[in-house]
Amino acid sequence: MEIRTVADLEKELARPGEADIACLRRLPGDILILGAAGKMGPSLARLCRNAADAAGPPRRIVTVSRSVEPQPGIEAIRCDLLDRAAVAQLPDCPNILYLAGRKFGSSGSPELTWAMNTIVPAIVAERFARSRMVVFSTGNVYPFRPLNGGGSVETDQPAPVGEYAQSCLGRERVFEHFSRERGLRCLFYRLNYAVDLRYGVLVDIARRVYAGEPVDLAVPAFNAIWQRDANSYALRSLELCASPPVTLNITGAETLHVREVATWFAKRFGREVRFRGAEGDTALLSNASRAFKLLGAPEVGAQLLMELVAGWIKAGGASLDKPTHFEVADGRF
Ligand SMILES: NC(=O)c1ccc[n+]([C@@H]2O[C@H](COP(=O)([O-])OP(=O)(O)OC[C@H]3O[C@@H](n4cnc5c(N)ncnc54)[C@H](OP(=O)(O)O)[C@@H]3O)[C@@H](O)[C@H]2O)c1
């Protein structure tokens, strides 16, 4: 597989697999995507559209955020989810993908992060208590782990570091409350670092190596997943929603070491790699074995993902990158 243009990339990210189509043959009803204008929402909406079309019966795919734009076959509703009255006007929907959140890496206004991550969940959970809802969360709710320990599993106690991560656990707890009290069927989709070639941890490292900039070793390891695989897991997680909530770690199978990854990109680009900072001995690492058991392994492994990123950067895609701030080790915004 080679991806060289944005059009190729968009097409691949929205390509439904057989399992996605089969899921929507079993699962009736429209799909509502809340927080659909960010990095993941647009391609996830198109994957849902394409899987729904292939599955058969007509259904609406509706996207919502403050700035969302319509796409072919996908409706868009502009709505501030902090506005309870506006949320009340959203259409009823049996299937919801909840992506809304305040960006990791955004600085200042911690109260807004808490409002987005804990008040919006209450408003949305009350409004859609009879729906099933995949709630995007993050591996940041876990504590840092030793590098060779295999990563956190869903039964581990959360211990989020810093206010961003704490507010993400708050988001889960608020949804859990409504799930237990009102029967909302939900699933906490604890994602670690999606990579779509325009952004993602691997892209950040590859860009630095390509530009001759030093690579930070403070967070020495990470997990990553191809965004198409992450989109597919999100769609198929709708079938697993339950009350009380289910939790799934979503990431790739491999623990990736920053030093090794950067050295591999340097060789691939024919460049020297430089490092900076003391190399840490813990990192945010998740173990997604449970998701693989329930939904199958990701289609794209780490080696192919790195090849895709290297090909993209060499083809000039680096200018489109959005940094993800994965190397922030202290959980600040
Ligand atoms: N991408 C990753 O690798 C990753 C990793 C771990 C967790 N996650 C989580 O997964 C989710 C989706 O990821 P992403 O990368 O697509 O996130 P993102 O780029 O930060 O997008 C967040 C979305 O929330 C919307 N939003 C924010 N405030 C809103 C409000 N008041 N009302 C309505 N919508 C609002 C934004 O759109 P508007 O600004 O137009 O409203 C945007 O569509 C996020 O919750 C993120 O924290 C992502």
Coordinates of N, CA and C in Angstrom, one line a residue, residues 80-281:
D80 N -23.3 24.0 19.7 CA -22.4 24.0 20.9 C -22.9 23.1 21.9
L81 N -22.2 22.0 22.2 CA -22.7 21.0 23.1 C -22.8 21.4 24.5
L82 N -22.2 22.6 24.8 CA -22.4 23.1 26.2 C -23.8 23.8 26.3
D83 N -24.5 24.0 25.2 CA -25.8 24.7 25.2 C -26.9 23.6 25.3
R84 N -27.4 23.4 26.5 CA -28.4 22.4 26.8 C -29.6 22.5 25.9
A85 N -30.1 23.7 25.6 CA -31.2 23.9 24.8 C -31.0 23.5 23.4
A86 N -29.8 23.8 22.9 CA -29.4 23.4 21.5 C -29.3 21.8 21.4
V87 N -28.7 21.2 22.4 CA -28.6 19.8 22.4 C -30.0 19.1 22.4
A88 N -30.9 19.8 23.1 CA -32.3 19.2 23.1 C -32.9 19.2 21.7
Q89 N -32.5 20.1 20.8 CA -33.0 20.1 19.5 C -32.4 19.1 18.5
L90 N -31.3 18.5 18.9 CA -30.7 17.5 18.0 C -31.6 16.3 17.8
P91 N -31.5 15.7 16.6 CA -32.4 14.6 16.3 C -32.2 13.4 17.2
D92 N -33.2 12.7 17.5 CA -33.1 11.4 18.2 C -32.3 10.5 17.4
C93 N -31.5 9.6 18.0 CA -30.7 8.7 17.2 C -30.3 7.5 18.0
P94 N -30.4 6.3 17.5 CA -30.1 5.1 18.3 C -28.6 4.9 18.5
N95 N -27.8 5.4 17.5 CA -26.3 5.1 17.5 C -25.5 6.4 17.6
I96 N -24.7 6.5 18.6 CA -23.9 7.8 18.7 C -22.4 7.5 18.9
L97 N -21.7 8.2 18.2 CA -20.2 8.2 18.4 C -19.9 9.6 19.0
Y98 N -19.3 9.6 20.2 CA -19.1 10.8 20.9 C -17.6 11.1 20.9
L99 N -17.2 12.1 20.1 CA -15.8 12.5 20.0 C -15.5 13.8 20.6
A100 N -16.5 14.5 21.1 CA -16.3 15.9 21.5 C -15.3 16.0 22.7
G101 N -14.4 17.0 22.6 CA -13.5 17.1 23.7 C -12.7 18.3 23.5
R102 N -12.0 18.7 24.5 CA -11.0 19.8 24.3 C -9.6 19.2 24.1
K103 N -9.0 19.7 23.1 CA -7.7 19.1 22.6 C -6.7 18.9 23.7
F104 N -6.0 17.7 23.7 CA -4.8 17.5 24.4 C -3.8 18.4 23.8
G105 N -3.1 19.2 24.7 CA -2.0 20.1 24.2 C -2.5 21.5 24.2
S106 N -3.9 21.7 24.3 CA -4.3 23.1 24.3 C -4.0 23.7 25.7
S107 N -3.6 25.0 25.7 CA -3.1 25.5 27.0 C -4.1 26.6 27.5
G108 N -4.1 26.7 28.8 CA -5.0 27.8 29.4 C -6.4 27.3 29.5
S109 N -7.2 28.1 30.3 CA -8.6 27.8 30.5 C -8.9 26.4 31.0
P110 N -8.2 26.0 32.0 CA -8.5 24.6 32.5 C -10.0 24.4 32.8
E111 N -10.7 25.5 33.2 CA -12.1 25.3 33.5 C -12.9 24.9 32.3
L112 N -12.5 25.4 31.1 CA -13.2 25.1 29.9 C -13.0 23.6 29.5
T113 N -11.7 23.1 29.8 CA -11.5 21.7 29.6 C -12.4 20.8 30.5
W114 N -12.5 21.2 31.8 CA -13.4 20.5 32.7 C -14.8 20.6 32.2
A115 N -15.2 21.8 31.8 CA -16.6 21.9 31.3 C -16.9 21.0 30.1
M116 N -16.0 21.0 29.2 CA -16.2 20.2 28.0 C -16.2 18.7 28.3
N117 N -15.3 18.3 29.2 CA -15.1 16.9 29.5 C -16.0 16.3 30.6
T118 N -16.7 17.2 31.3 CA -17.6 16.7 32.4 C -19.0 17.2 32.3
I119 N -19.2 18.5 31.9 CA -20.6 19.0 31.8 C -21.2 18.6 30.5
V120 N -20.5 18.6 29.4 CA -21.1 18.2 28.2 C -21.6 16.7 28.3
P121 N -20.7 15.8 28.8 CA -21.2 14.4 29.0 C -22.5 14.3 29.7
A122 N -22.7 15.2 30.8 CA -24.0 15.1 31.5 C -25.2 15.5 30.6
I123 N -24.9 16.6 29.9 CA -26.0 17.1 29.0 C -26.3 16.1 27.9
V124 N -25.3 15.5 27.3 CA -25.5 14.5 26.2 C -26.1 13.2 26.8
A125 N -25.6 12.8 27.9 CA -26.1 11.5 28.4 C -27.6 11.6 28.8
E126 N -28.0 12.7 29.4 CA -29.4 12.9 29.7 C -30.2 12.9 28.5
R127 N -29.7 13.7 27.4 CA -30.5 13.8 26.2 C -30.7 12.5 25.4
F128 N -29.6 11.7 25.5 CA -29.6 10.5 24.6 C -29.6 9.2 25.5
A129 N -30.2 9.2 26.6 CA -30.1 8.1 27.6 C -30.6 6.7 27.0
R130 N -31.4 6.8 25.9 CA -31.9 5.5 25.3 C -31.1 5.0 24.2
S131 N -30.0 5.8 23.8 CA -29.1 5.4 22.7 C -28.0 4.5 23.1
R132 N -27.3 4.0 22.2 CA -26.0 3.3 22.5 C -24.9 4.3 22.1
M133 N -23.9 4.4 22.9 CA -22.9 5.5 22.6 C -21.5 5.0 22.8
V134 N -20.7 5.2 21.8 CA -19.2 4.9 21.9 C -18.6 6.3 22.3
V135 N -18.1 6.3 23.6 CA -17.5 7.5 24.1 C -16.0 7.5 23.9
F136 N -15.5 8.4 23.1 CA -14.0 8.4 22.9 C -13.4 8.9 24.2
S137 N -12.4 8.1 24.6 CA -11.6 8.5 25.8 C -10.1 8.4 25.4
T138 N -9.3 8.2 26.4 CA -7.9 8.2 26.1 C -7.1 7.3 27.1
G139 N -6.0 6.8 26.6 CA -5.1 6.0 27.5 C -4.5 6.8 28.5
N140 N -4.6 8.2 28.4 CA -4.1 9.1 29.5 C -4.7 8.9 30.8
V141 N -5.8 8.1 30.9 CA -6.5 7.9 32.2 C -5.6 6.9 33.1
Y142 N -4.7 6.2 32.4 CA -3.8 5.3 33.2 C -2.6 6.0 33.7
P143 N -1.9 5.4 34.6 CA -0.6 5.9 35.1 C 0.5 5.6 34.1
F144 N 1.6 6.2 34.2 CA 2.8 5.8 33.4 C 3.2 4.4 33.8
R145 N 3.7 3.7 32.8 CA 4.1 2.3 33.0 C 5.6 2.0 32.6
P146 N 6.2 1.0 33.2 CA 7.5 0.6 32.8 C 7.5 0.2 31.3
L147 N 8.6 0.3 30.6 CA 8.5 0.1 29.1 C 8.3 -1.3 28.7
N148 N 8.7 -2.3 29.5 CA 8.6 -3.7 29.1 C 7.5 -4.4 29.8
G149 N 6.5 -3.7 30.3 CA 5.5 -4.3 31.1 C 4.2 -4.7 30.3
G150 N 4.2 -4.4 29.0 CA 3.1 -4.8 28.2 C 1.9 -3.8 28.2
G151 N 2.0 -2.7 29.0 CA 1.0 -1.7 29.0 C -0.2 -2.0 29.9
S152 N -1.0 -0.9 30.1 CA -2.1 -1.0 31.0 C -3.3 -1.8 30.4
V153 N -4.0 -2.5 31.2 CA -5.2 -3.2 30.7 C -6.4 -2.6 31.4
E154 N -7.6 -2.9 30.8 CA -8.8 -2.2 31.2 C -9.1 -2.4 32.7
T155 N -8.7 -3.5 33.3 CA -9.0 -3.7 34.7 C -8.1 -3.0 35.6
D156 N -7.0 -2.4 35.1 CA -6.1 -1.6 36.0 C -6.8 -0.4 36.5
Q157 N -6.5 0.0 37.7 CA -7.0 1.2 38.3 C -6.5 2.5 37.5
P158 N -7.4 3.4 37.1 CA -7.0 4.6 36.5 C -6.2 5.4 37.5
A159 N -5.2 6.2 37.0 CA -4.4 7.1 37.9 C -3.9 8.2 37.0
P160 N -4.9 9.1 36.5 CA -4.5 10.1 35.5 C -3.5 11.1 36.1
V161 N -2.5 11.5 35.3 CA -1.6 12.5 35.7 C -1.9 13.9 35.0
G162 N -2.2 14.9 35.8 CA -2.5 16.2 35.3 C -3.9 16.4 35.0
E163 N -4.3 17.7 34.9 CA -5.7 18.0 34.8 C -6.4 17.6 33.5
Y164 N -5.7 17.6 32.4 CA -6.3 17.1 31.1 C -6.8 15.6 31.3
A165 N -5.8 14.8 31.8 CA -6.1 13.4 31.9 C -7.2 13.2 33.0
Q166 N -7.1 14.0 34.1 CA -8.1 13.8 35.1 C -9.5 14.2 34.6
S167 N -9.6 15.2 33.8 CA -10.9 15.6 33.2 C -11.4 14.5 32.3
C168 N -10.5 13.8 31.6 CA -10.9 12.6 30.8 C -11.5 11.5 31.6
L169 N -10.9 11.2 32.7 CA -11.5 10.2 33.6 C -12.8 10.7 34.1
G170 N -12.9 12.1 34.4 CA -14.2 12.7 34.8 C -15.3 12.4 33.7
R171 N -14.9 12.6 32.5 CA -15.9 12.3 31.4 C -16.4 10.9 31.5
E172 N -15.5 9.9 31.7 CA -16.0 8.5 31.8 C -16.9 8.4 33.0
R173 N -16.5 9.0 34.1 CA -17.3 8.8 35.3 C -18.7 9.3 35.2
V174 N -18.8 10.5 34.5 CA -20.1 11.1 34.3 C -21.0 10.2 33.4
F175 N -20.4 9.7 32.3 CA -21.2 8.8 31.5 C -21.5 7.5 32.3
E176 N -20.6 7.0 33.1 CA -20.9 5.8 33.8 C -22.1 6.0 34.8
H177 N -22.1 7.2 35.4 CA -23.2 7.5 36.3 C -24.6 7.4 35.5
F178 N -24.6 8.0 34.4 CA -25.9 7.9 33.6 C -26.2 6.5 33.1
S179 N -25.1 5.8 32.8 CA -25.3 4.4 32.3 C -25.9 3.6 33.5
R180 N -25.4 3.8 34.7 CA -25.9 2.9 35.8 C -27.3 3.4 36.2
E181 N -27.5 4.8 36.2 CA -28.8 5.3 36.7 C -29.9 5.3 35.7
R182 N -29.6 5.5 34.4 CA -30.6 5.7 33.4 C -30.5 4.6 32.3
G183 N -29.6 3.7 32.4 CA -29.5 2.6 31.4 C -28.9 2.9 30.1
L184 N -28.2 4.1 30.0 CA -27.4 4.4 28.8 C -26.4 3.3 28.5
R185 N -26.5 2.8 27.3 CA -25.5 1.7 26.9 C -24.3 2.4 26.3
C186 N -23.2 2.2 26.9 CA -22.0 2.9 26.4 C -20.7 2.1 26.5
L187 N -19.7 2.6 25.7 CA -18.4 1.9 25.7 C -17.4 3.0 25.8
F188 N -16.4 2.9 26.7 CA -15.3 3.8 26.8 C -14.2 3.3 25.8
Y189 N -13.9 4.1 24.8 CA -13.0 3.8 23.8 C -11.7 4.5 24.1
R190 N -10.8 3.9 24.8 CA -9.6 4.5 25.3 C -8.5 4.4 24.3
L191 N -8.4 5.5 23.5 CA -7.5 5.5 22.4 C -6.1 6.0 22.7
N192 N -5.1 5.3 22.1 CA -3.8 5.9 22.2 C -3.3 6.2 20.8
Y193 N -3.3 7.4 20.5 CA -2.6 8.0 19.3 C -2.9 7.4 18.0
A194 N -3.9 8.0 17.3 CA -4.2 7.6 16.0 C -3.2 8.3 15.0
V195 N -2.9 7.7 13.9 CA -2.0 8.2 13.0 C -2.7 8.3 11.6
D196 N -2.8 9.5 11.0 CA -3.5 9.6 9.7 C -2.6 10.1 8.6
L197 N -1.3 10.2 8.8 CA -0.2 10.7 7.9 C -0.1 12.2 8.0
R198 N -1.2 12.9 8.3 CA -1.1 14.4 8.4 C -0.9 14.8 9.9
Y199 N -1.1 13.8 10.8 CA -0.8 14.1 12.2 C -0.6 12.7 12.9
G200 N -0.1 12.8 14.1 CA 0.1 11.6 14.8 C 1.6 11.5 15.3
V201 N 1.8 10.7 16.3 CA 3.1 10.6 17.0 C 4.2 10.2 16.0
L202 N 3.9 9.2 15.2 CA 4.9 8.8 14.2 C 5.3 9.9 13.2
V203 N 4.3 10.7 12.9 CA 4.5 11.8 11.9 C 5.4 12.9 12.6
D204 N 5.1 13.1 13.9 CA 5.9 14.1 14.6 C 7.4 13.7 14.6
I205 N 7.6 12.4 14.9 CA 9.0 12.0 15.0 C 9.6 12.0 13.6
A206 N 8.9 11.5 12.6 CA 9.5 11.5 11.2 C 9.8 12.9 10.7
R207 N 8.9 13.8 11.0 CA 9.1 15.2 10.6 C 10.4 15.8 11.1
R208 N 10.6 15.5 12.5 CA 11.8 16.1 13.1 C 13.0 15.5 12.5
V209 N 13.0 14.2 12.3 CA 14.2 13.6 11.7 C 14.4 14.1 10.3
Y210 N 13.4 14.3 9.5 CA 13.5 14.7 8.2 C 14.1 16.2 8.1
A211 N 13.6 17.0 9.1 CA 14.0 18.4 9.2 C 15.4 18.6 9.9
G212 N 16.0 17.5 10.4 CA 17.2 17.6 11.1 C 17.1 18.1 12.5
E213 N 15.8 18.1 13.0 CA 15.6 18.6 14.4 C 15.8 17.5 15.4
P214 N 16.2 17.8 16.7 CA 16.4 16.8 17.6 C 15.1 16.2 18.1
V215 N 15.2 14.9 18.4 CA 14.0 14.1 18.8 C 14.1 14.0 20.4
D216 N 13.0 14.4 21.0 CA 12.9 14.3 22.5 C 12.7 12.9 23.0
L217 N 13.5 12.6 24.1 CA 13.4 11.2 24.6 C 12.7 11.1 26.0
A218 N 12.2 12.3 26.4 CA 11.6 12.3 27.8 C 10.5 11.2 27.9
V219 N 9.6 11.1 26.9 CA 8.7 10.0 26.8 C 9.2 9.0 25.8
P220 N 9.8 7.9 26.3 CA 10.7 7.1 25.4 C 9.9 6.1 24.6
A221 N 8.6 5.9 24.9 CA 7.9 4.8 24.1 C 6.4 5.2 24.0
F222 N 5.7 4.6 23.1 CA 4.3 5.0 22.8 C 3.6 3.8 22.1
N223 N 2.3 3.9 22.0 CA 1.6 3.0 21.1 C 0.9 3.9 20.0
A224 N 0.7 3.3 18.9 CA 0.0 4.1 17.8 C -0.8 3.2 17.0
I225 N -1.8 3.7 16.3 CA -2.8 2.9 15.5 C -3.1 3.7 14.2
W226 N -3.2 3.0 13.1 CA -3.6 3.6 11.8 C -5.0 4.1 12.0
Q227 N -5.3 5.3 11.5 CA -6.6 5.9 11.8 C -7.8 5.1 11.1
R228 N -7.5 4.5 10.0 CA -8.6 3.7 9.4 C -9.0 2.5 10.4
D229 N -8.0 1.9 11.0 CA -8.2 0.8 12.0 C -9.0 1.4 13.2
A230 N -8.6 2.6 13.6 CA -9.2 3.2 14.8 C -10.7 3.6 14.4
N231 N -10.9 4.1 13.2 CA -12.3 4.4 12.8 C -13.1 3.1 12.7
S232 N -12.6 2.0 12.2 CA -13.3 0.8 12.1 C -13.7 0.3 13.5
Y233 N -12.7 0.3 14.4 CA -13.0 -0.1 15.8 C -14.1 0.7 16.4
A234 N -14.1 2.0 16.1 CA -15.1 2.9 16.7 C -16.5 2.5 16.2
L235 N -16.6 2.3 14.9 CA -17.9 1.9 14.4 C -18.4 0.6 15.0
R236 N -17.5 -0.4 15.0 CA -17.9 -1.7 15.4 C -18.1 -1.8 17.0
S237 N -17.5 -0.8 17.7 CA -17.8 -0.8 19.1 C -19.2 -0.5 19.5
L238 N -20.0 0.1 18.5 CA -21.4 0.4 18.8 C -22.1 -0.9 19.2
E239 N -21.7 -2.0 18.6 CA -22.4 -3.3 19.0 C -22.1 -3.8 20.4
L240 N -21.0 -3.2 20.9 CA -20.5 -3.7 22.3 C -21.0 -2.9 23.4
C241 N -21.7 -1.8 23.1 CA -22.1 -0.8 24.2 C -23.1 -1.6 25.1
A242 N -22.9 -1.2 26.4 CA -23.7 -1.9 27.4 C -23.9 -1.1 28.7
S243 N -24.8 -1.5 29.5 CA -25.0 -0.8 30.8 C -24.9 -1.9 31.8
P244 N -24.0 -1.8 32.8 CA -22.9 -0.8 33.0 C -21.9 -0.8 31.8
P245 N -21.2 0.3 31.7 CA -20.3 0.5 30.5 C -19.2 -0.6 30.4
V246 N -18.9 -0.7 29.1 CA -17.7 -1.6 28.7 C -16.5 -0.6 28.5
T247 N -15.3 -1.1 28.8 CA -14.1 -0.3 28.5 C -13.2 -1.1 27.5
L248 N -12.7 -0.4 26.5 CA -11.8 -1.0 25.6 C -10.6 -0.1 25.3
N249 N -9.4 -0.7 25.4 CA -8.2 0.0 25.0 C -8.1 -0.1 23.5
I250 N -7.9 1.0 22.8 CA -7.8 0.9 21.3 C -6.4 1.5 20.9
T251 N -5.5 0.6 20.5 CA -4.2 1.0 19.9 C -3.6 -0.1 19.2
G252 N -2.4 0.1 18.7 CA -1.7 -0.9 17.9 C -1.1 -2.0 18.9
A253 N -0.7 -3.1 18.3 CA -0.2 -4.2 19.1 C 1.2 -4.0 19.6
E254 N 2.0 -3.1 19.1 CA 3.4 -3.0 19.4 C 3.7 -1.8 20.4
T255 N 4.6 -2.0 21.2 CA 5.2 -0.9 22.0 C 6.3 -0.3 21.1
L256 N 6.2 0.9 20.7 CA 7.2 1.6 19.9 C 8.1 2.4 20.7
H257 N 9.4 2.2 20.5 CA 10.5 3.0 21.2 C 10.9 4.2 20.4
V258 N 10.9 5.4 21.0 CA 11.2 6.6 20.2 C 12.6 6.5 19.6
R259 N 13.6 6.0 20.4 CA 14.9 6.0 19.8 C 15.0 5.1 18.6
E260 N 14.4 3.9 18.7 CA 14.4 3.0 17.6 C 13.6 3.5 16.4
V261 N 12.5 4.1 16.6 CA 11.7 4.6 15.5 C 12.4 5.7 14.8
A262 N 13.0 6.7 15.6 CA 13.7 7.8 15.0 C 14.9 7.3 14.2
T263 N 15.6 6.3 14.7 CA 16.7 5.8 14.0 C 16.3 5.1 12.7
W264 N 15.2 4.4 12.7 CA 14.6 3.8 11.5 C 14.3 4.9 10.5
F265 N 13.6 5.9 10.9 CA 13.3 7.0 9.9 C 14.5 7.6 9.4
A266 N 15.6 7.8 10.2 CA 16.8 8.5 9.8 C 17.4 7.6 8.7
K267 N 17.5 6.3 8.9 CA 18.0 5.4 7.9 C 17.2 5.5 6.6
R268 N 15.9 5.5 6.7 CA 15.0 5.5 5.6 C 15.2 6.8 4.8
F269 N 15.4 7.9 5.5 CA 15.6 9.2 4.8 C 17.0 9.5 4.4
G270 N 18.0 8.7 4.9 CA 19.4 8.9 4.6 C 19.9 10.2 5.4
R271 N 19.4 10.3 6.6 CA 19.8 11.5 7.4 C 20.4 11.0 8.7
E272 N 21.0 12.0 9.4 CA 21.5 11.7 10.8 C 20.4 12.0 11.7
V273 N 20.3 11.3 12.8 CA 19.3 11.6 13.9 C 20.0 12.2 15.1
R274 N 19.4 13.2 15.7 CA 19.9 13.8 16.9 C 18.8 13.6 18.0
F275 N 19.2 13.4 19.2 CA 18.3 13.2 20.3 C 18.6 14.3 21.3
R276 N 17.5 14.6 22.2 CA 17.7 15.5 23.3 C 17.0 15.1 24.5
G277 N 17.5 15.5 25.7 CA 16.8 15.2 26.9 C 17.2 13.9 27.5
A278 N 17.0 13.7 28.8 CA 17.2 12.4 29.4 C 16.2 11.4 29.0
E279 N 16.6 10.2 28.8 CA 15.6 9.2 28.3 C 14.9 8.7 29.6
G280 N 13.5 8.8 29.5 CA 12.7 8.3 30.6 C 12.7 6.8 30.7
D281 N 12.1 6.3 31.8 CA 12.0 4.8 31.8 C 10.6 4.4 32.0

